[in-house]
XYZ file of C-alpha atoms in Angstrom:
332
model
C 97.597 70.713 103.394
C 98.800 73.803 101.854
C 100.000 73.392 98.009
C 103.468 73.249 97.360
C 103.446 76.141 95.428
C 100.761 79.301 94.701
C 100.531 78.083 91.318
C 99.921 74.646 92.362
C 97.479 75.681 94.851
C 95.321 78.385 92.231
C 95.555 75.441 89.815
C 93.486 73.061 92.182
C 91.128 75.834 93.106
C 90.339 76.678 89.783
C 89.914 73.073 89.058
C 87.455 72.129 91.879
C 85.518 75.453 91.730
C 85.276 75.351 87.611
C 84.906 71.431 87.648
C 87.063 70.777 84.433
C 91.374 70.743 85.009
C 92.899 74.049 85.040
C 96.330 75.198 84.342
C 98.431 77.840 86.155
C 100.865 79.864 83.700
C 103.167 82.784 84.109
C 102.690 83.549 87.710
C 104.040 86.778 88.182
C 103.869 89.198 91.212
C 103.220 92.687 90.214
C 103.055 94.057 93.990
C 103.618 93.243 97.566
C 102.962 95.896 99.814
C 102.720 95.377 103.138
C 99.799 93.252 103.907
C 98.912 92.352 100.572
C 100.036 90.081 97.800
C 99.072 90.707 93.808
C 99.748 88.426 91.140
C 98.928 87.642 87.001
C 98.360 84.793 85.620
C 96.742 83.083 82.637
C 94.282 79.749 83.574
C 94.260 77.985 80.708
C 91.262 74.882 80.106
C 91.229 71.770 79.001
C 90.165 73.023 75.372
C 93.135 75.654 75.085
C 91.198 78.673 75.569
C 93.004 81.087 77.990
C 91.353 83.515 80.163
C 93.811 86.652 81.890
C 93.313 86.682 85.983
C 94.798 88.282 88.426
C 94.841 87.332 92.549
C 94.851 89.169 95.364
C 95.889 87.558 98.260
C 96.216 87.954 102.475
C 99.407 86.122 103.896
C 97.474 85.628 107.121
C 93.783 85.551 108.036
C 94.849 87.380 111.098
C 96.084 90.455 109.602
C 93.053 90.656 107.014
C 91.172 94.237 107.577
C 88.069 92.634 105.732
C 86.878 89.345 104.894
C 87.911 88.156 101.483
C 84.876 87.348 100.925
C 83.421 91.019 101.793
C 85.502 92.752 99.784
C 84.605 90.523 96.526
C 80.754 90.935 97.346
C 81.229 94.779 97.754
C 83.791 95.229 94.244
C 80.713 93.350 92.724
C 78.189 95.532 94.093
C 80.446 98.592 93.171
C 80.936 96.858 89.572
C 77.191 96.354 88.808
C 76.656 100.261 89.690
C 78.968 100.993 86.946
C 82.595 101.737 88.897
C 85.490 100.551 87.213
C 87.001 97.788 89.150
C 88.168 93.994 88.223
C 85.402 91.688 88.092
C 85.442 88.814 90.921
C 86.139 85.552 89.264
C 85.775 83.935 92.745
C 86.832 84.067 96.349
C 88.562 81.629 99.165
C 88.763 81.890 102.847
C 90.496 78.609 102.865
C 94.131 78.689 103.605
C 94.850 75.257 102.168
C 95.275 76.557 98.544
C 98.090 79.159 99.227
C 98.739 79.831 102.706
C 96.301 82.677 103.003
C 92.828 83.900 102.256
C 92.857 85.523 98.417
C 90.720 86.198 95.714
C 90.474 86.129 92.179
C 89.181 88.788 89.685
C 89.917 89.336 85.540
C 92.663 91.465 84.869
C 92.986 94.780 83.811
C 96.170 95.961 81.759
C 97.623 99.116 82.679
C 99.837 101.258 84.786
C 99.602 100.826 89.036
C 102.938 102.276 90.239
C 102.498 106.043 90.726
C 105.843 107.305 89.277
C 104.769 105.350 86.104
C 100.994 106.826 86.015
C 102.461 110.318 85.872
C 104.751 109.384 83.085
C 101.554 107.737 81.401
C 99.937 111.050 82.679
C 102.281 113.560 81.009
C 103.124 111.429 77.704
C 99.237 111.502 77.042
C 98.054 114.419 78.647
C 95.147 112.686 80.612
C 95.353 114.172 84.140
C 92.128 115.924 84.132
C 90.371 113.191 82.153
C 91.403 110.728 85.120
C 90.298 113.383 87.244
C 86.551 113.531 85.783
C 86.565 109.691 85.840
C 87.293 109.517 89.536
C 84.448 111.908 90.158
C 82.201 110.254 88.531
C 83.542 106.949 89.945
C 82.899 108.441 93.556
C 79.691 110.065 92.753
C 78.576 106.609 91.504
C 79.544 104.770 94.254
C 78.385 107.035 96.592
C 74.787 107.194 95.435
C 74.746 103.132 96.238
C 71.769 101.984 99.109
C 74.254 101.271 101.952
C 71.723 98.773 102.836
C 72.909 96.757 99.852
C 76.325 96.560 101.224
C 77.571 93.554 103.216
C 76.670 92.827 106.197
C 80.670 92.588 107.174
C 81.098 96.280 106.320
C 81.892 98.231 109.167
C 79.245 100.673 110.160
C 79.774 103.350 112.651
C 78.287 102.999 116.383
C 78.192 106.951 116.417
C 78.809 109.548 113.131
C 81.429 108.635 111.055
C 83.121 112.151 112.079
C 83.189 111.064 116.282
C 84.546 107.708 115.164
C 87.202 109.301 113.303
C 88.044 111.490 116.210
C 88.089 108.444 118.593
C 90.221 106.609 116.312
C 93.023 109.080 115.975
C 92.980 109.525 119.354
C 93.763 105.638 119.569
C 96.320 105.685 117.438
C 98.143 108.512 119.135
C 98.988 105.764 121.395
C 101.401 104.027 118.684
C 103.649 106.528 118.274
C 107.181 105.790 118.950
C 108.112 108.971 120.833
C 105.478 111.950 122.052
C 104.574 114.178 118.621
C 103.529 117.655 119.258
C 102.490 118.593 115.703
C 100.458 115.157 116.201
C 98.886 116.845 119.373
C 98.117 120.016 117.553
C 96.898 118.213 114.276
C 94.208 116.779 116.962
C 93.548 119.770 118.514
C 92.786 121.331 114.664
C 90.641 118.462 113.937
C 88.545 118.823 117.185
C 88.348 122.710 116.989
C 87.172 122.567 112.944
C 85.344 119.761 113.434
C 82.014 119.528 111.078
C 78.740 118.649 111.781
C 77.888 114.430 111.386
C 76.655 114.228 107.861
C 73.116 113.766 107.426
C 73.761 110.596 104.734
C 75.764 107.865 105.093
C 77.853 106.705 102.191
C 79.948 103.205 100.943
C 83.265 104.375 101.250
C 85.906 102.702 100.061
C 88.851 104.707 102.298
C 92.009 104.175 99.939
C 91.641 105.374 96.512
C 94.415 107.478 95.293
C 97.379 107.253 92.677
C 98.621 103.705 93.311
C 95.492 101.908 94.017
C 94.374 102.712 90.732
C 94.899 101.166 86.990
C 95.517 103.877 84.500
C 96.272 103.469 80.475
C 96.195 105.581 77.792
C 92.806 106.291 77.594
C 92.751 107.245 81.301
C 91.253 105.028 84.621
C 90.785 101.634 83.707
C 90.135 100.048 87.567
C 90.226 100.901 91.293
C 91.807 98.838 93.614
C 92.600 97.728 97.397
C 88.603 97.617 98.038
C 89.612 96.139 101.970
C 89.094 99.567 103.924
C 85.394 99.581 102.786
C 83.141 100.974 105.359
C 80.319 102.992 105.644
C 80.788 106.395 106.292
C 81.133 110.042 105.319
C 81.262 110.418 101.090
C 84.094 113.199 101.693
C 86.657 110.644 103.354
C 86.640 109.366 100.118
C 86.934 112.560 98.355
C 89.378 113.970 100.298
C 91.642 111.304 100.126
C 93.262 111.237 97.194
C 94.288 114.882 97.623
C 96.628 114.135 100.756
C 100.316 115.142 99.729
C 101.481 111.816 100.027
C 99.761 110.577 97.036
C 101.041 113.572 94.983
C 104.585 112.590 94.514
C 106.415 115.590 94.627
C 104.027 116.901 91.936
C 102.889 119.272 94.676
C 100.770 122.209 92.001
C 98.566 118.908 91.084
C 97.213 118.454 94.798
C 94.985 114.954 92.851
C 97.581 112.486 92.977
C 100.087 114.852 91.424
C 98.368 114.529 87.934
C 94.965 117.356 87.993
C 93.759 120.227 89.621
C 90.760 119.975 91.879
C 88.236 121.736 89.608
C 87.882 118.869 87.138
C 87.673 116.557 89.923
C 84.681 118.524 91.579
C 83.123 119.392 88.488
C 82.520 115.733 87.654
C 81.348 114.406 90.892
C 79.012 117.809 91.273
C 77.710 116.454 87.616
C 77.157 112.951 88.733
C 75.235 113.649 91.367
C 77.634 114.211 94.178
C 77.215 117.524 96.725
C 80.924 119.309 97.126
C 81.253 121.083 100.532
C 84.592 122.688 100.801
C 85.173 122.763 104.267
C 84.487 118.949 104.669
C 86.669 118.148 102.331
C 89.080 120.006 104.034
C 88.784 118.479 107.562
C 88.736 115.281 106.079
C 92.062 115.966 103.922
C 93.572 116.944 107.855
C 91.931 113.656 109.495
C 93.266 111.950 106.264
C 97.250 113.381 106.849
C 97.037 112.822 110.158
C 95.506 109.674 110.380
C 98.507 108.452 107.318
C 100.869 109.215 109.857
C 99.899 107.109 112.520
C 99.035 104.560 110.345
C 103.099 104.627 109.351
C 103.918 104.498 113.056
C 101.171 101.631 113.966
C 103.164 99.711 111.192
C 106.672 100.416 112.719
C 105.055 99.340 116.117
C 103.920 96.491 114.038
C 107.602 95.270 113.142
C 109.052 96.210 116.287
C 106.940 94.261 118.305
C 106.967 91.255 115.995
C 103.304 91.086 115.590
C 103.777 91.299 111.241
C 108.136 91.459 110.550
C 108.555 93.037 107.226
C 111.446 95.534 105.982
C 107.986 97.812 104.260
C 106.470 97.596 107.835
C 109.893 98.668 109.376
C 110.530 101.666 107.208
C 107.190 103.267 107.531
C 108.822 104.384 110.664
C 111.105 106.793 108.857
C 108.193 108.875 107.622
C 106.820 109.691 110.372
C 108.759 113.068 110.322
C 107.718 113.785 106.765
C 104.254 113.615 107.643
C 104.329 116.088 110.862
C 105.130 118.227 107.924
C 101.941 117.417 105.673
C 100.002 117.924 108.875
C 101.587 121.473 109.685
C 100.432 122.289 105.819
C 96.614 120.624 105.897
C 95.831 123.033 108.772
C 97.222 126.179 108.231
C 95.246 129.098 108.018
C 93.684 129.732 104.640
């Protein structure tokens, strides 16, 4: 039986996992994109202490990218290598508690909504700082034994680059009317293509301004772990470069708040190799693959496979991104 309310629910979890009563306060969601749910709240015991938690949760099993429980075991593994990411408090597959599968990790105060991390940005002058963080944060993660990973984590039949290829290829198929800067982006990718990399990499696939936790003294978390996979090390660089995630801040092309050079610099010093023109076929594949992502999740509503208004009005920038793609592979 489901629990008559999320709070209800996290409260009986809490109690039959910890094995003492726990109380839910101050529920609060702080976002709901479109396949995700994230909440605060305090859990407070039986002798008044209180302890800060935040969960993540997955209306449906069926629209899940990863296992719950996959993505806690690989933010742990991540968080015992030193990146900065919530710890896991604990994990539940069982829809009984609050109608989906969610997990629960400590919370981390700060800024998650871009517009607000560049005000945070500006007001203390951090951009680079984040910057070096993040490379070190990827160069950390990167140097991780993919054989530690879980076993859910997808791994590619073929190089991660083919698989890419494939995949946008795919995903042409969801567009809502033929695209022929779509084509050509294609075309680019297949013509520029680089070699398969010779070492495979945990990637995590979605960091960028807004899947991050920034405060005054710069990052504080990464988020959104569900797109891990093994792969190539420079999807993750790349990523959080794509336009998109500037926001409007175009002369900062890291998520509208640094340069590049700081960004490099510190992954180069951590241990990471920089290869320019990997980085920029993968910030193409990254454009173009954004874009059909945004029409897949049109298709999505449309169809009535997942109805939601943020599913519906990815549609609309489907036009915008044509654009990004037009400026990802133009001549240098």
């Amino acid at each position: 039986m489901i629990a008559a309310s999320p709070s209800e629910g996290l409260a009986r979890w809490l109690t039959e996992t910890q094995g003492v009563p726990v109380r839910v306060e101050g529920l609060e969601a702080v976002s709901a994109g479109a396949r995700r749910m994230n909440a605060l709240f305090d859990a407070v015991y039986p002798d008044g202490t209180t302890e800060s938690l935040a969960v993540t949760a997955i209306p449906s099993i069926e629209i899940q990218i990863l296992p719950v429980t996959a993505e806690a075991a690989v933010r742990t593994l991540a968080a015992d290598a030193g990146v900065p990411t919530p710890r896991i408090v604990g994990v539940s597959a069982d829809e009984s508690y609050i109608g989906g599968p969610f997990f629960v990790s400590t919370r981390v105060d700060g800024e998650t909504i871009p517009r607000r991390v560049l005000r945070l940005v500006e007001q203390h002058q951090i951009g680079e700082r984040i910057a070096g963080q993040l490379g070190e944060a990827f160069a950390t993660l990167h140097a991780i034994d993919t054989d530690r990973a879980p076993i859910e984590i997808p791994r590619p039949d073929v190089g991660p680059i083919e698989t890419a290829l494939v995949a946008a290829d795919t995903a042409m198929e969801t567009l809502l009317q033929p695209s022929p800067v779509m084509s050509y982006g294609m075309h680019w990718l297949e013509k520029h293509r680089p070699p398969e990399p010779e070492r495979l990499t945990i990637v995590h696939s979605d960091v960028r301004n807004g899947n991050i936790i920034v405060g005054p003294d710069g990052l504080r978390a990464i988020l959104d772990w569900e797109g891990t996979r093994i792969g190539d090390r420079f999807e993750d660089v790349a990523w959080p470069c794509v336009r998109m995630w500037r926001f409007r801040n175009d002369s900062l092309p890291l998520g509208g708040f640094s340069s590049i050079a700081p960004y490099r610099a510190a992954y180069e010093a951590n241990g990471g190799v920089w290869d320019e023109d990997r980085f920029r076929w993968w910030l193409a594949l990254g454009t173009l693959r954004w874009g059909l992502g945004l029409a897949g999740q049109a298709l999505a509503h449309l169809d009535g496979r997942h109805r939601s208004i943020v599913m519906a009005a990815s549609g609309r920038r489907i036009t915008e991104m044509e654009y990004d793609v037009l400026l990802a592979t133009r001549p240098n």
